[in-house]
Coordinates of C-alpha atoms and ligand atoms in Angstrom, one line a residue:
M1 CA 124.3 14.7 149.6
D2 CA 125.7 15.0 152.9
I3 CA 122.7 17.9 153.4
E4 CA 124.8 17.4 157.7
A5 CA 127.8 18.6 155.9
D6 CA 128.1 22.6 155.5
P7 CA 127.1 23.8 152.8
L8 CA 129.0 26.8 152.4
V9 CA 131.1 27.3 149.7
R10 CA 135.2 26.7 151.0
R11 CA 136.2 30.1 150.4
M12 CA 133.6 31.6 152.7
R13 CA 134.5 28.9 155.7
P14 CA 136.8 30.8 157.3
F15 CA 134.7 33.9 157.8
G16 CA 132.5 33.2 160.8
T17 CA 130.0 36.0 162.2
T18 CA 131.3 39.4 162.0
I19 CA 133.6 40.4 165.3
F20 CA 130.9 43.4 165.2
A21 CA 127.8 41.4 165.2
E22 CA 128.9 38.9 167.6
M23 CA 129.8 41.6 170.2
S24 CA 126.7 43.6 169.3
A25 CA 125.2 41.0 170.0
L26 CA 127.0 40.5 173.4
A27 CA 126.4 44.1 174.3
V28 CA 122.6 43.7 174.3
R29 CA 122.5 40.4 175.9
T30 CA 124.8 41.2 179.0
G31 CA 123.1 45.0 179.4
A32 CA 126.9 46.1 178.5
V33 CA 127.8 49.7 177.0
N34 CA 128.8 48.9 174.0
L35 CA 131.7 51.2 172.9
G36 CA 132.9 47.5 170.0
Q37 CA 131.0 48.1 167.1
G38 CA 131.4 51.7 165.5
F39 CA 127.8 53.5 165.0
P40 CA 126.7 57.0 166.3
D41 CA 123.9 56.9 169.0
T42 CA 123.0 60.6 167.9
D43 CA 121.4 61.5 164.5
G44 CA 122.8 63.5 161.7
P45 CA 122.5 66.7 160.3
P46 CA 118.4 68.1 160.4
E47 CA 118.4 68.8 156.7
M48 CA 119.0 65.5 156.1
L49 CA 116.5 64.0 157.9
A50 CA 113.8 66.6 156.9
S51 CA 115.4 65.5 153.4
A52 CA 114.9 61.8 153.7
A53 CA 111.0 62.6 155.1
E54 CA 110.3 64.4 152.3
A55 CA 111.7 62.2 149.6
L56 CA 109.8 59.0 150.8
M57 CA 106.3 61.3 151.7
S58 CA 106.5 62.4 148.0
G59 CA 106.4 59.3 145.8
Q60 CA 110.5 58.5 145.3
N61 CA 110.2 55.4 146.4
Q62 CA 111.1 53.0 143.4
Y63 CA 114.5 52.3 141.7
P64 CA 116.7 55.3 141.4
P65 CA 118.6 55.3 138.0
G66 CA 121.5 52.1 137.8
P67 CA 124.0 54.8 138.6
G68 CA 122.1 56.9 141.4
I69 CA 120.2 59.4 141.1
P70 CA 122.4 62.8 139.1
A71 CA 121.5 65.2 142.1
L72 CA 123.7 62.7 144.4
R73 CA 126.4 62.0 141.4
A74 CA 126.6 65.8 140.8
A75 CA 127.0 66.5 145.0
V76 CA 129.0 63.4 145.8
A77 CA 131.4 65.5 142.2
A78 CA 131.1 68.3 144.2
H79 CA 132.0 67.5 147.0
Q80 CA 135.1 66.5 145.9
R81 CA 136.0 69.3 143.9
R82 CA 135.5 71.0 147.1
F83 CA 137.3 69.3 149.7
W84 CA 140.1 67.9 148.1
G85 CA 140.6 69.3 144.9
L86 CA 140.1 66.1 142.5
D87 CA 137.9 66.6 139.2
Y88 CA 134.9 64.3 138.5
D89 CA 132.8 63.7 136.1
P90 CA 129.7 62.9 137.6
E91 CA 128.1 61.0 134.4
R92 CA 131.2 59.2 133.8
E93 CA 133.6 59.0 136.9
V94 CA 130.9 58.7 139.7
L95 CA 128.9 55.8 140.5
I96 CA 126.1 54.9 144.3
T97 CA 126.5 51.9 145.8
A98 CA 124.9 50.2 148.5
G99 CA 127.2 51.7 151.7
A100 CA 131.1 51.5 150.8
T101 CA 130.7 48.1 151.6
E102 CA 129.4 47.6 148.1
A103 CA 131.7 49.5 146.8
I104 CA 134.8 47.4 147.9
A105 CA 132.8 44.4 147.4
A106 CA 132.1 45.2 143.8
A107 CA 135.5 46.9 142.9
I108 CA 137.5 44.0 144.1
L109 CA 135.1 41.3 142.2
G110 CA 135.1 43.7 139.1
L111 CA 139.0 44.4 139.0
A112 CA 141.1 40.9 140.4
E113 CA 141.0 37.3 138.5
P114 CA 141.4 34.5 140.8
G115 CA 144.9 33.9 141.8
D116 CA 145.1 38.0 141.4
E117 CA 146.9 39.5 144.4
V118 CA 145.6 42.4 146.4
V119 CA 148.1 44.4 149.1
C120 CA 146.1 45.3 151.9
F121 CA 147.3 46.9 155.4
E122 CA 146.6 44.7 158.3
P123 CA 144.5 45.2 160.6
Y124 CA 142.0 45.6 157.7
Y125 CA 138.3 46.3 157.9
D126 CA 136.7 42.5 158.1
S127 CA 135.0 42.6 154.7
Y128 CA 138.2 43.0 152.8
A129 CA 139.2 40.2 153.7
A130 CA 135.8 38.5 152.6
S131 CA 135.8 40.3 149.7
I132 CA 139.0 39.4 148.5
A133 CA 138.9 35.8 149.3
L134 CA 134.8 35.6 147.1
A135 CA 136.7 37.1 144.0
G136 CA 139.3 33.6 144.4
A137 CA 142.1 36.6 145.0
V138 CA 144.9 35.9 147.7
R139 CA 145.6 39.1 150.0
R140 CA 149.1 40.0 150.5
P141 CA 148.8 42.3 154.1
V142 CA 151.7 44.6 155.4
T143 CA 150.8 44.9 158.9
L144 CA 151.0 48.2 161.2
R145 CA 152.7 47.8 163.8
P146 CA 152.8 50.8 166.9
S147 CA 156.0 52.2 166.6
A148 CA 157.9 53.7 169.9
G149 CA 155.8 56.8 170.0
G150 CA 152.7 55.2 170.0
R151 CA 151.5 55.8 166.1
Y152 CA 150.9 52.8 164.3
V153 CA 153.6 52.2 161.1
F154 CA 154.7 49.8 158.4
D155 CA 158.1 48.2 157.5
P156 CA 158.4 49.4 153.5
A157 CA 160.8 46.8 153.0
E158 CA 157.3 45.0 153.5
L159 CA 155.5 46.7 151.8
R160 CA 157.7 46.5 148.4
A161 CA 157.8 43.2 149.4
A162 CA 154.3 42.6 149.4
F163 CA 154.3 43.7 145.5
G164 CA 154.8 41.3 142.7
P165 CA 154.2 39.9 139.5
R166 CA 150.3 39.7 140.4
T167 CA 149.9 42.4 142.5
R168 CA 146.5 43.5 140.5
L169 CA 145.5 46.6 143.4
V170 CA 146.5 48.1 146.8
L171 CA 143.4 48.3 149.2
L172 CA 144.3 51.2 150.9
N173 CA 142.0 53.0 153.9
S174 CA 143.0 56.1 155.3
P175 CA 141.4 57.2 158.0
H176 CA 142.2 53.7 159.2
N177 CA 140.3 51.8 161.1
P178 CA 141.3 49.8 163.7
T179 CA 144.5 52.2 164.4
G180 CA 142.7 55.4 163.7
K181 CA 146.1 56.1 161.5
V182 CA 146.5 58.9 159.3
F183 CA 148.8 58.3 156.1
D184 CA 151.0 60.9 155.7
R185 CA 152.3 62.2 152.6
A186 CA 155.7 60.2 152.6
E187 CA 154.1 57.1 153.5
L188 CA 151.4 57.5 150.3
T189 CA 154.2 58.6 148.0
M190 CA 155.8 55.2 148.6
I191 CA 152.5 53.0 148.2
A192 CA 151.8 55.5 145.0
E193 CA 154.6 55.3 143.7
L194 CA 154.6 51.2 144.4
C195 CA 151.4 50.9 142.2
Q196 CA 153.0 52.9 139.8
E197 CA 156.2 49.8 139.2
Y198 CA 153.8 47.6 139.3
D199 CA 151.4 49.1 137.2
A200 CA 148.6 48.1 139.4
Y201 CA 144.7 50.3 140.7
A202 CA 144.4 51.4 143.9
V203 CA 141.3 51.1 145.4
T204 CA 140.7 53.5 148.4
D205 CA 138.2 53.1 151.8
E206 CA 138.3 56.8 153.3
V207 CA 134.4 56.8 154.8
Y208 CA 136.5 58.8 157.6
E209 CA 137.5 61.1 155.1
H210 CA 136.6 63.5 157.3
L211 CA 137.3 62.8 161.0
V212 CA 141.0 63.4 160.9
F213 CA 141.7 65.0 164.3
T214 CA 143.9 68.8 164.4
D215 CA 146.5 67.1 165.6
A216 CA 146.8 64.3 163.8
S217 CA 150.6 64.4 161.8
S218 CA 148.8 65.0 158.6
G219 CA 145.6 66.3 157.1
H220 CA 143.4 64.3 154.9
L221 CA 145.5 63.3 151.4
P222 CA 143.3 61.2 149.1
L223 CA 145.5 58.8 147.3
A224 CA 144.3 59.8 143.9
G225 CA 145.3 63.4 144.4
L226 CA 149.5 62.5 144.5
P227 CA 151.2 62.5 141.2
G228 CA 150.5 59.3 138.9
M229 CA 147.9 58.3 140.8
R230 CA 144.5 59.3 139.5
G231 CA 144.1 57.1 136.3
R232 CA 144.6 54.0 138.1
T233 CA 142.5 54.9 141.9
L234 CA 139.1 53.9 142.3
R235 CA 138.3 56.0 145.2
I236 CA 135.3 54.8 148.0
S237 CA 133.4 57.0 150.6
S238 CA 129.8 57.1 151.9
A239 CA 127.8 58.7 154.4
G240 CA 127.4 56.8 157.3
K241 CA 130.1 58.2 159.0
T242 CA 129.8 61.8 157.7
F243 CA 126.9 62.7 158.2
S244 CA 126.1 59.4 161.3
C245 CA 123.3 57.4 159.2
T246 CA 125.2 53.5 159.0
G247 CA 122.0 52.1 158.9
W248 CA 121.3 54.0 155.5
K249 CA 123.9 52.6 154.0
I250 CA 124.6 55.1 150.6
G251 CA 128.0 55.2 149.3
W252 CA 130.1 55.6 146.2
A253 CA 133.2 55.5 143.9
S254 CA 134.8 57.5 141.8
G255 CA 137.5 57.1 139.5
P256 CA 138.4 57.4 135.8
A257 CA 135.7 55.4 133.6
A258 CA 136.9 52.3 132.7
L259 CA 137.0 51.7 136.6
V260 CA 134.2 53.1 137.5
T261 CA 132.4 51.1 135.1
A262 CA 133.9 47.8 136.2
T263 CA 132.5 48.4 139.2
M264 CA 129.1 48.5 138.2
R265 CA 129.4 46.2 135.9
V266 CA 129.0 43.5 139.2
K267 CA 128.0 45.8 141.3
Q268 CA 124.3 45.9 138.8
F269 CA 124.0 41.8 140.0
L270 CA 124.7 42.4 143.8
T271 CA 121.9 44.5 144.7
Y272 CA 121.1 46.8 141.6
V273 CA 120.6 49.7 143.5
N274 CA 119.3 51.4 146.9
G275 CA 118.5 53.8 149.0
A276 CA 116.0 56.1 146.9
P277 CA 114.4 58.2 149.0
L278 CA 118.0 58.5 150.7
Q279 CA 120.1 59.9 147.7
P280 CA 118.8 62.9 147.2
A281 CA 118.6 63.7 151.2
V282 CA 122.7 62.6 150.9
A283 CA 123.3 65.0 148.5
V284 CA 121.8 68.0 150.9
A285 CA 123.7 66.7 153.3
L286 CA 127.2 66.9 151.1
G287 CA 126.1 70.1 149.9
L288 CA 126.3 71.7 153.8
P289 CA 128.4 74.8 154.6
D290 CA 132.0 73.7 156.1
D291 CA 131.0 74.7 159.7
Y292 CA 128.6 71.2 159.8
Y293 CA 132.3 69.2 158.8
T294 CA 134.3 71.2 161.6
G295 CA 131.9 71.1 164.3
F296 CA 131.3 67.1 163.6
R297 CA 135.2 66.5 163.6
D298 CA 135.7 69.1 166.9
G299 CA 132.5 66.6 168.0
L300 CA 134.2 63.6 167.8
Q301 CA 137.8 64.6 168.7
A302 CA 136.4 66.0 172.2
R303 CA 135.2 62.7 172.9
R304 CA 138.3 61.2 171.4
D305 CA 139.9 62.6 174.2
Q306 CA 137.5 62.0 176.6
L307 CA 137.4 58.5 176.5
T308 CA 141.9 58.3 176.1
A309 CA 141.8 60.0 179.2
G310 CA 139.7 57.6 180.7
L311 CA 141.1 54.1 179.7
A312 CA 144.3 55.6 180.7
D313 CA 143.1 56.6 183.6
A314 CA 141.5 52.8 184.1
G315 CA 145.2 51.4 183.4
F316 CA 145.3 50.8 179.4
D317 CA 147.8 52.1 178.1
V318 CA 146.2 53.8 174.8
L319 CA 147.7 54.4 171.5
P320 CA 147.3 57.5 169.9
S321 CA 144.2 58.0 167.7
E322 CA 144.3 60.8 165.0
G323 CA 141.2 60.2 163.3
T324 CA 138.1 57.7 162.8
Y325 CA 135.7 56.3 165.4
F326 CA 138.1 54.3 167.3
V327 CA 140.9 54.3 169.9
T328 CA 143.4 51.4 170.6
A329 CA 144.3 50.0 173.3
D330 CA 147.0 47.2 174.8
I331 CA 146.0 45.1 177.7
T332 CA 149.3 43.8 178.5
G333 CA 149.9 46.5 181.3
L334 CA 145.7 45.1 182.9
G335 CA 147.8 41.7 182.6
G336 CA 145.9 41.0 179.8
R337 CA 147.3 38.1 177.1
D338 CA 144.6 37.9 174.8
G339 CA 142.4 40.1 173.9
V340 CA 139.5 38.3 171.9
E341 CA 140.1 36.2 175.3
F342 CA 139.6 39.9 177.5
C343 CA 136.8 41.5 175.4
R344 CA 134.8 38.0 175.8
T345 CA 134.6 38.2 179.9
L346 CA 135.0 42.2 179.9
P347 CA 131.2 42.8 179.5
Q348 CA 131.1 40.0 182.6
R349 CA 133.6 42.4 184.2
C350 CA 133.1 45.8 183.8
G351 CA 129.7 46.1 181.9
V352 CA 131.8 47.4 178.9
V353 CA 132.2 46.1 175.2
A354 CA 134.9 46.5 173.4
V355 CA 136.8 45.1 169.8
P356 CA 139.8 42.5 170.1
T357 CA 141.5 43.4 166.4
Q358 CA 143.8 40.4 166.6
V359 CA 140.3 39.2 164.5
F360 CA 141.6 41.9 161.2
Y361 CA 144.9 40.5 161.0
D362 CA 146.4 37.6 159.1
D363 CA 149.7 37.4 162.2
A364 CA 147.4 37.4 165.0
G365 CA 150.0 38.0 167.2
A366 CA 150.8 41.3 165.8
G367 CA 147.5 42.0 167.3
R368 CA 146.8 39.5 170.2
R369 CA 146.9 42.5 173.2
L370 CA 145.0 45.1 171.6
V371 CA 141.5 46.4 171.7
R372 CA 139.2 49.0 169.5
F373 CA 137.3 50.9 172.1
A374 CA 134.7 53.4 170.0
F375 CA 133.7 56.7 170.8
C376 CA 131.2 58.1 168.7
K377 CA 128.7 58.4 171.4
R378 CA 127.3 60.5 174.0
P379 CA 129.2 62.5 176.2
E380 CA 127.8 60.5 178.9
V381 CA 127.8 57.2 177.8
L382 CA 131.3 56.9 177.5
A383 CA 131.5 58.5 180.8
D384 CA 129.4 55.9 182.7
A385 CA 131.6 53.2 180.2
V386 CA 135.0 55.0 182.1
A387 CA 133.4 54.9 185.3
R388 CA 132.3 51.1 184.9
L389 CA 135.4 49.7 183.9
R390 CA 137.3 51.9 186.7
A391 CA 135.4 50.3 189.1
G392 CA 135.5 46.6 187.7
G393 CA 138.5 45.5 188.0
T394 CA 140.0 45.5 184.2
H395 CA 142.9 43.5 185.2
R396 CA 141.4 40.3 184.8
G397 CA 141.1 39.5 180.9
Ligands
PMP401 N1 135.4 50.9 156.0 C1 135.9 51.1 156.6 C2 136.9 50.9 156.9 C3 134.7 51.3 157.6 O1 134.7 51.3 159.1 C4 133.1 51.4 157.2 C5 132.2 50.5 158.3 N2 132.4 50.9 159.5 C6 132.7 50.8 156.2 C7 134.2 50.7 155.3 C8 131.7 50.3 155.9 O2 130.5 51.5 155.0 P1 129.2 51.8 155.3 O3 128.7 50.8 155.9 O4 129.0 52.3 154.3 O5 129.1 50.1 154.1
LIG402 N1 132.3 50.0 160.3 C1 131.9 49.4 161.7 C2 133.0 49.0 162.7 O1 133.5 49.4 162.1 C3 131.2 48.6 162.1 C4 130.2 48.0 160.5 C5 129.7 46.7 161.0 O2 129.3 45.8 161.9 N2 129.8 45.6 159.9 O3 133.2 49.2 163.9

């Protein structure tokens, strides 16, 4: 055996260090303001934190039940009924996971055979491609491109062409990271009809379900709520974004018992369980009154507006963000030709870190000049970043 050779299995070799880890390390090394990786710089609701501390100090520190503690499964089901009118049986149709990331991986590994095809929209969240590759499945990306008004759209013919006899599932993220796009009813209807025509499952990543801004062209619509979709959709979300606790990694999957069970069969051998004292705390958070959720959204919307205006002022061509933690911008007007190059040198030039979105495309050309900024930061941090960008001569990327 040649120990010099790369021991990594072939199917994982195309995947290096995640761009988020690379860019956060760059921020630490250079002392730059980190608007790369999407994590808030303030804590979530105090009731949730107090509940976690209490659970930790009162002995809830051993393995929770495999599917998650009953109180959290009940809270997840109640939350989906309350906000989206979706009914799931907490006993059979809800599974608690180690973040949305594990739910997505376990669902793909549990549902897709080698050679099966997974339709997804690019740019896609980076774990999607890796999870599809781990399953030996094949991704069939459909490209989102900025339209004349700036909203990211897909070509319906391209979507139809991505479906075929080997399509096993469609993996849909709305609100969408990194574009900030919120899929509207017409777009979701096209996806739903194709799923039914090709008898495919849908796995939906809805971690930004509570971050759709008031000026978005559509509110959040779970695909599972569209006609014919509840029975074939596994709906995934997590606490990280909604409750500003991205380090806790408490997520969940809901859907028909057969899909939840298939996901569970894989999940039990990945982590088995996680976060015993955090699970009751997330149950508390899910039950917070409506004004928590609207206040959270309004706070992020104000910061989106602040960063959007600041980036435009610094010379970026900013694309509208309807939801999530993120806004994208085109660097062409600043003389930038390549987002990766632009982002690798931005910390030295301006003291700010952003993420190049081309790394989330198979068709790198489609995203070459687009970069993503996170606005889930305190207003003074955003103001500092904008001042640095204005002072630093962004236009040498
Ligand atoms: N999906 C998307 C679109 C995300 O942006 C993120 C996280 N940042 C995740 C999944 C992962 O969620 P979690 O941290 O709950 O695993
Ligand atoms: N979801 C976060 C983002 O998109 C980062 C998650 C991660 O680092 N894996 O920035």
